Amino acid sequence: MKKHNFNSGPSILPQEVLAKAARAVLDFNGIGLSILEIGHRSSWFVDVIEEARSLVKELMQLSDEYEVLFLHGGATTQFMQVPMNLLDDGETAAYCDNGIWGSKAAKEASLFGNVNVVASSKDKDHTYINKGFAIPANSKYLHLTTNNTVEGTQWHRFPVTDIPLVADMSSDIFSRPMNFNQFSLIYAGAQKNMGAAGVNLLVVKKTVLGKIKRPIPVIMDYKKHIDANSLMNTPPVFAVYVALLTLRWIKKEGGLKEMERRSNEKANLLYSTIDSLPIFTSHVVKEDRSNMNAVFFLTHPEQEAPFLELCKQEGMIGVKGYRTVGGIRVSMYNALPLESVQAFCDLAKQFAAKRG
Ligand SMILES: *Cc1c(COP(=O)(O)O)cnc(C)c1O
């Protein structure tokens, strides 16, 4: 049976990316060696990471003020690495708490300096994005999570401020064009929308670095990674290669504009179907809904188990909501085809017709 992969992360990748990655494990570019057994300083791998870095700059249309790095770990590593590099003892950083990931990021930052939560949607179970809040002028930076993977909200407009913006884009990176130059630092774990687990993308404006007194362990120091062209030590070579294949795929398919067009089409179909069926309830404020992760509930909670069972029977993978939120979550990352959303919507209608 055909599987429909709605996993929230690690998640669906384009079939051709998987095929090329599989081939490279056996024989990389016809050199007679696996991607897993060549040195990271060989010209073979240096070409991989350089092309990946330059594709990121091109797709995001970054100015020359920015550096692109591929670093070890997941986004959770960046929760501490960002304040370790940007926030000195006694200084204050502003954080937006719009869900589980943003609140974890704020907690980690408090190990390095003061954290001021300037916006929180906790009062309404993170079903909306704060707007028009004040950001104190003494803030070293403002941290926000562009897409709240667990709660199903997404920032569609960003605060206009002189305070440097820092964004966790783990779950909507490369899903839409925007002015990326409005951010001073962007990070994203690769496994949601740009590849395999194990590597972080980091985009940083050079001018925000080197401003704190704290000594930083070399492996955590962004400046040292920049000096080493993202090859300070052995990077997660295979994850970087899968990211390169995914970046090439995004460019070939038409870039971020095309990713956004597809994403709008999928999200419109999903949300309009859910809204038309009274057996489903969605709590997220409509204008703040995520195009990547749709979170909703069965109006009658006792119907959740049978609905999930039906999804399982029909090959719909990963649609159970996050453990602390419950309900249903349908993730629609770049590589998810429209047909999968169509298949889910057909199943939802079929279920409603029987049980509604
Ligand atoms: C998944 C996710 C994380 C955590 O990523 P790890 O790679 O598991 O550390 C952080 N932020 C956001 C927005 C996420 O979606």
Coordinates of C-alpha atoms and ligand atoms in Angstrom, one line a residue:
M1 CA 0.0 0.0 0.0
K2 CA 1.1 3.5 -0.7
K3 CA 2.4 5.3 2.4
H4 CA 1.6 9.0 3.0
N5 CA 4.4 10.4 5.2
F6 CA 3.1 13.2 7.5
N7 CA 5.9 12.8 10.0
S8 CA 6.8 15.9 12.0
G9 CA 10.6 15.3 12.0
P10 CA 12.7 13.5 10.8
S11 CA 10.3 13.8 7.9
I12 CA 9.7 13.2 4.3
L13 CA 12.5 13.9 1.8
P14 CA 12.2 14.0 -2.0
Q15 CA 12.5 10.5 -3.6
E16 CA 15.3 11.6 -5.9
V17 CA 17.3 12.9 -2.9
L18 CA 17.0 9.5 -1.2
A19 CA 18.0 7.7 -4.4
K20 CA 21.1 9.9 -4.9
A21 CA 22.1 9.7 -1.2
A22 CA 21.8 5.9 -1.4
R23 CA 24.0 5.8 -4.5
A24 CA 26.6 8.0 -2.8
V25 CA 26.8 5.6 0.1
L26 CA 28.1 2.9 -2.3
D27 CA 30.0 5.1 -4.8
F28 CA 30.3 8.8 -4.5
N29 CA 30.3 10.6 -7.9
G30 CA 31.9 7.5 -9.5
I31 CA 35.1 7.8 -7.6
G32 CA 34.9 4.3 -6.3
L33 CA 34.6 5.3 -2.7
S34 CA 31.6 5.9 -0.4
I35 CA 30.7 9.4 0.8
L36 CA 31.2 7.8 4.2
E37 CA 34.8 6.9 3.7
I38 CA 36.4 10.0 2.2
G39 CA 38.2 12.6 4.2
H40 CA 36.3 15.8 5.1
R41 CA 39.3 17.8 3.9
S42 CA 39.5 16.0 0.5
S43 CA 38.6 18.2 -2.4
W44 CA 35.6 15.9 -2.9
F45 CA 34.0 16.8 0.4
V46 CA 35.2 20.5 0.4
D47 CA 33.3 20.8 -2.9
V48 CA 30.1 19.4 -1.2
I49 CA 30.1 21.8 1.7
E50 CA 31.1 24.8 -0.4
E51 CA 28.3 24.2 -2.9
A52 CA 25.9 23.7 0.0
R53 CA 26.9 27.0 1.7
S54 CA 26.7 28.9 -1.6
L55 CA 23.2 27.5 -2.4
V56 CA 22.0 28.6 1.0
K57 CA 23.2 32.1 0.2
E58 CA 21.6 32.1 -3.2
L59 CA 18.2 30.7 -2.1
M60 CA 18.0 33.1 0.8
Q61 CA 19.5 36.0 -1.2
L62 CA 21.8 36.8 1.7
S63 CA 24.0 39.9 1.5
D64 CA 27.8 39.6 1.8
E65 CA 27.5 40.4 5.5
Y66 CA 26.4 36.9 6.2
E67 CA 28.3 33.6 6.9
V68 CA 26.8 30.2 6.4
L69 CA 27.9 27.3 8.6
F70 CA 26.9 23.6 8.9
L71 CA 27.3 22.7 12.6
H72 CA 26.9 19.5 14.6
G73 CA 23.8 18.7 16.5
G74 CA 20.2 19.6 16.5
A75 CA 18.4 22.9 17.0
T76 CA 18.5 22.1 20.7
T77 CA 22.3 22.7 20.6
Q78 CA 21.7 26.1 19.2
F79 CA 19.4 26.9 22.2
M80 CA 22.6 27.2 24.2
Q81 CA 25.2 28.0 21.5
V82 CA 23.3 31.2 20.5
P83 CA 23.4 32.8 24.0
M84 CA 26.9 31.4 24.6
N85 CA 28.1 33.5 21.6
L86 CA 25.8 36.5 21.9
L87 CA 24.8 37.1 25.5
D88 CA 27.2 38.2 28.2
D89 CA 26.7 37.9 31.9
G90 CA 24.4 40.6 33.2
E91 CA 23.1 41.4 29.7
T92 CA 19.4 40.8 28.8
A93 CA 18.0 39.0 25.8
A94 CA 14.3 39.2 24.8
Y95 CA 12.5 35.9 24.0
C96 CA 9.1 35.1 22.5
D97 CA 7.4 32.2 24.1
N98 CA 5.0 30.8 21.5
G99 CA 5.4 27.2 22.3
I100 CA 7.5 24.3 23.6
W101 CA 10.6 25.1 21.5
G102 CA 10.7 28.8 22.2
S103 CA 10.3 28.2 25.9
K104 CA 13.1 25.7 25.9
A105 CA 15.4 28.2 24.1
A106 CA 14.6 30.8 26.7
K107 CA 15.4 28.4 29.5
E108 CA 18.8 27.6 28.0
A109 CA 19.6 31.3 27.5
S110 CA 19.0 32.0 31.2
L111 CA 22.2 30.0 31.9
F112 CA 24.2 32.7 30.2
G113 CA 22.5 36.0 31.0
N114 CA 19.1 37.5 31.8
V115 CA 16.0 36.5 29.8
N116 CA 13.1 38.8 29.3
V117 CA 10.0 37.0 27.9
V118 CA 8.5 39.9 26.0
A119 CA 5.7 38.0 24.4
S120 CA 4.0 34.8 25.4
S121 CA 0.9 33.0 24.1
K122 CA 0.8 30.7 27.0
D123 CA -2.5 32.2 28.3
K124 CA -4.3 30.6 25.4
D125 CA -2.3 27.3 25.0
H126 CA -0.1 28.9 22.3
T127 CA -2.9 29.1 19.8
Y128 CA -1.9 32.5 18.4
I129 CA 1.2 34.6 17.7
N130 CA 1.7 37.8 19.7
K131 CA 1.6 41.1 17.9
G132 CA 2.6 44.7 18.7
F133 CA 4.5 43.9 21.9
A134 CA 7.3 46.2 23.2
I135 CA 10.9 45.2 23.0
P136 CA 13.1 47.0 25.6
A137 CA 15.9 49.0 24.0
N138 CA 18.5 47.3 26.2
S139 CA 17.8 43.8 24.7
K140 CA 20.8 42.2 23.2
Y141 CA 18.6 40.4 20.7
L142 CA 15.1 39.2 20.2
H143 CA 14.6 35.4 19.8
L144 CA 11.6 33.9 18.1
T145 CA 10.5 30.6 16.6
T146 CA 9.2 31.2 13.0
N147 CA 7.1 28.1 13.0
N148 CA 5.8 26.3 16.1
T149 CA 6.0 22.7 15.0
V150 CA 4.1 21.3 18.0
E151 CA 1.3 23.9 18.4
G152 CA 0.7 24.6 14.7
T153 CA 1.3 28.4 14.6
Q154 CA 3.6 30.4 12.3
W155 CA 4.8 34.0 12.1
H156 CA 3.6 35.5 8.9
R157 CA 5.0 39.0 9.7
F158 CA 8.0 39.9 11.8
P159 CA 8.6 42.7 14.3
V160 CA 10.3 45.7 12.8
T161 CA 12.9 46.7 15.3
D162 CA 16.6 47.8 15.6
I163 CA 17.2 45.0 18.0
P164 CA 19.0 42.1 16.3
L165 CA 16.5 39.3 15.4
V166 CA 17.4 35.7 16.1
A167 CA 15.2 33.0 14.6
D168 CA 14.8 29.3 15.1
M169 CA 13.6 28.2 11.6
S170 CA 13.9 24.5 12.1
S171 CA 10.5 23.6 10.8
D172 CA 9.9 26.1 8.0
I173 CA 13.3 26.8 6.6
F174 CA 13.2 27.1 2.8
S175 CA 9.4 26.9 2.7
R176 CA 8.8 30.5 1.6
P177 CA 10.7 33.6 0.3
M178 CA 11.2 36.4 2.8
N179 CA 13.7 39.1 3.5
F180 CA 16.2 36.9 5.3
N181 CA 18.5 39.9 5.7
Q182 CA 16.2 41.3 8.4
F183 CA 17.6 38.6 10.8
S184 CA 21.0 38.7 12.4
L185 CA 21.1 35.0 13.1
I186 CA 19.1 32.1 11.8
Y187 CA 19.4 28.5 12.8
A188 CA 17.6 25.3 11.8
G189 CA 18.0 21.6 12.5
A190 CA 18.1 19.9 9.1
Q191 CA 15.7 17.0 9.7
K192 CA 12.4 18.8 9.1
N193 CA 12.7 20.6 5.8
M194 CA 16.3 20.3 4.5
G195 CA 17.7 16.9 5.0
A196 CA 18.8 14.3 7.5
A197 CA 19.3 14.6 11.3
G198 CA 22.7 15.4 12.7
V199 CA 23.4 18.8 11.2
N200 CA 22.4 22.4 11.9
L201 CA 22.3 25.2 9.4
L202 CA 23.5 28.5 10.9
V203 CA 23.3 31.8 9.1
V204 CA 24.9 34.7 10.9
K205 CA 25.7 38.3 10.3
K206 CA 29.3 38.7 11.1
T207 CA 28.9 42.1 12.9
V208 CA 27.0 40.5 15.8
L209 CA 29.9 38.3 16.8
G210 CA 32.9 39.0 18.9
K211 CA 31.1 41.3 21.3
I212 CA 31.2 39.4 24.5
K213 CA 33.9 38.8 27.2
R214 CA 33.1 35.2 28.0
P215 CA 35.7 32.6 26.8
I216 CA 33.9 30.2 24.4
P217 CA 35.0 26.6 23.9
V218 CA 36.4 26.4 20.4
I219 CA 33.9 23.9 19.1
M220 CA 31.1 26.2 20.3
D221 CA 32.6 29.4 18.9
Y222 CA 30.9 30.7 15.7
K223 CA 33.9 32.9 14.8
K224 CA 36.3 30.0 14.9
H225 CA 33.9 28.0 12.7
I226 CA 33.8 30.9 10.2
D227 CA 37.6 31.1 10.2
A228 CA 37.8 27.4 9.4
N229 CA 35.2 27.6 6.6
S230 CA 32.8 25.3 8.5
L231 CA 35.5 22.6 8.6
M232 CA 37.0 23.1 12.1
N233 CA 36.6 19.4 12.9
T234 CA 34.9 16.5 11.1
P235 CA 31.4 17.7 10.2
P236 CA 28.5 15.3 9.9
V237 CA 29.5 14.6 6.3
F238 CA 26.6 12.5 5.3
A239 CA 24.0 14.9 6.7
V240 CA 25.7 17.8 5.0
Y241 CA 25.6 15.8 1.7
V242 CA 21.9 15.1 2.1
A243 CA 21.4 18.8 2.8
L244 CA 23.2 19.6 -0.5
L245 CA 21.0 17.2 -2.4
T246 CA 17.9 18.8 -0.9
L247 CA 19.1 22.3 -1.6
R248 CA 19.8 21.4 -5.2
W249 CA 16.3 19.9 -5.4
I250 CA 14.7 23.1 -4.1
K251 CA 16.5 25.2 -6.6
K252 CA 15.7 22.9 -9.5
E253 CA 12.0 22.8 -8.6
G254 CA 11.8 26.6 -8.7
G255 CA 13.2 27.9 -5.4
L256 CA 11.5 29.3 -2.4
K257 CA 8.7 30.9 -4.4
E258 CA 7.6 27.6 -5.8
M259 CA 8.0 25.9 -2.4
E260 CA 5.6 28.6 -1.0
R261 CA 3.1 28.1 -3.9
R262 CA 3.0 24.4 -3.2
S263 CA 2.8 24.9 0.5
N264 CA -0.1 27.3 0.2
E265 CA -1.9 24.9 -2.0
K266 CA -1.5 22.0 0.4
A267 CA -2.4 24.1 3.5
N268 CA -5.5 25.7 1.9
L269 CA -6.8 22.3 0.9
L270 CA -6.2 20.8 4.4
Y271 CA -7.6 23.7 6.4
S272 CA -10.6 24.3 4.1
T273 CA -11.5 20.6 4.5
I274 CA -11.1 20.6 8.3
D275 CA -13.1 23.8 8.6
S276 CA -16.0 22.3 6.5
L277 CA -16.3 19.2 8.7
P278 CA -17.9 19.7 12.1
I279 CA -16.4 16.5 13.5
F280 CA -13.1 18.5 13.6
T281 CA -12.2 21.5 15.7
S282 CA -9.2 23.8 15.2
H283 CA -8.2 26.2 18.0
V284 CA -5.4 28.1 16.3
V285 CA -6.3 31.6 15.3
K286 CA -6.8 31.5 11.5
E287 CA -4.4 34.2 10.5
D288 CA -1.6 32.5 12.6
R289 CA -2.1 29.0 11.2
S290 CA 1.0 27.2 10.1
N291 CA 1.5 26.1 6.5
M292 CA 3.8 23.4 7.7
N293 CA 2.1 21.7 10.7
A294 CA -1.7 21.7 10.9
V295 CA -2.9 20.9 14.5
F296 CA -6.6 20.1 15.2
F297 CA -8.8 17.9 17.2
L298 CA -11.8 15.6 17.0
T299 CA -14.8 17.6 18.3
H300 CA -15.8 14.5 20.2
P301 CA -12.6 13.2 21.8
E302 CA -13.9 9.6 21.8
Q303 CA -13.6 9.7 18.0
E304 CA -9.9 10.3 18.0
A305 CA -8.8 6.7 18.5
P306 CA -11.0 5.3 15.7
F307 CA -9.9 8.1 13.4
L308 CA -6.2 7.4 14.1
E309 CA -6.8 3.7 13.6
L310 CA -8.4 4.4 10.2
C311 CA -5.4 6.6 9.3
K312 CA -3.1 3.8 10.2
Q313 CA -5.0 1.3 8.1
E314 CA -4.8 3.6 5.1
G315 CA -1.1 4.2 5.3
M316 CA -1.2 7.8 6.8
I317 CA 1.9 8.0 8.9
G318 CA 2.7 10.4 11.7
V319 CA -0.7 12.1 12.1
K320 CA -1.0 11.7 15.9
G321 CA -0.5 15.0 17.7
Y322 CA 2.5 15.8 19.9
R323 CA 2.3 13.9 23.2
T324 CA 1.6 17.0 25.3
V325 CA -0.9 18.5 22.9
G326 CA -2.8 15.5 21.7
G327 CA -5.3 15.6 18.7
I328 CA -4.1 15.4 15.2
R329 CA -1.1 16.9 13.5
V330 CA -0.6 16.9 9.8
S331 CA 2.9 18.0 8.7
M332 CA 3.2 19.3 5.2
Y333 CA 6.9 19.9 4.5
N334 CA 8.4 20.8 1.2
A335 CA 8.7 17.2 0.0
L336 CA 5.2 16.2 0.8
P337 CA 3.1 15.8 -2.4
L338 CA -0.3 17.5 -2.8
E339 CA -1.7 14.0 -3.4
S340 CA -0.9 13.0 0.1
V341 CA -2.9 15.9 1.5
Q342 CA -5.7 15.0 -0.9
A343 CA -5.7 11.4 0.3
F344 CA -5.9 12.6 3.9
C345 CA -8.8 15.0 3.2
D346 CA -10.7 12.2 1.3
L347 CA -10.2 9.9 4.3
A348 CA -11.4 12.7 6.7
K349 CA -14.5 13.2 4.7
Q350 CA -15.2 9.5 4.5
F351 CA -14.8 9.3 8.3
A352 CA -17.1 12.3 8.8
A353 CA -19.8 10.8 6.5
K354 CA -19.9 7.6 8.6
R355 CA -19.5 9.1 12.1
G356 CA -20.6 12.7 11.7
Ligands
LIG1 C1 12.3 19.9 16.1 C2 12.5 21.3 16.6 C3 13.6 21.6 17.5 C4 14.4 20.5 18.1 O1 15.3 20.0 17.2 P1 16.4 18.9 17.6 O2 17.1 18.8 16.3 O3 15.7 17.7 18.0 O4 17.2 19.5 18.6 C5 13.8 22.9 17.8 N1 13.0 23.9 17.3 C6 12.0 23.7 16.4 C7 11.2 24.8 15.8 C8 11.7 22.4 16.0 O5 10.7 22.1 15.1

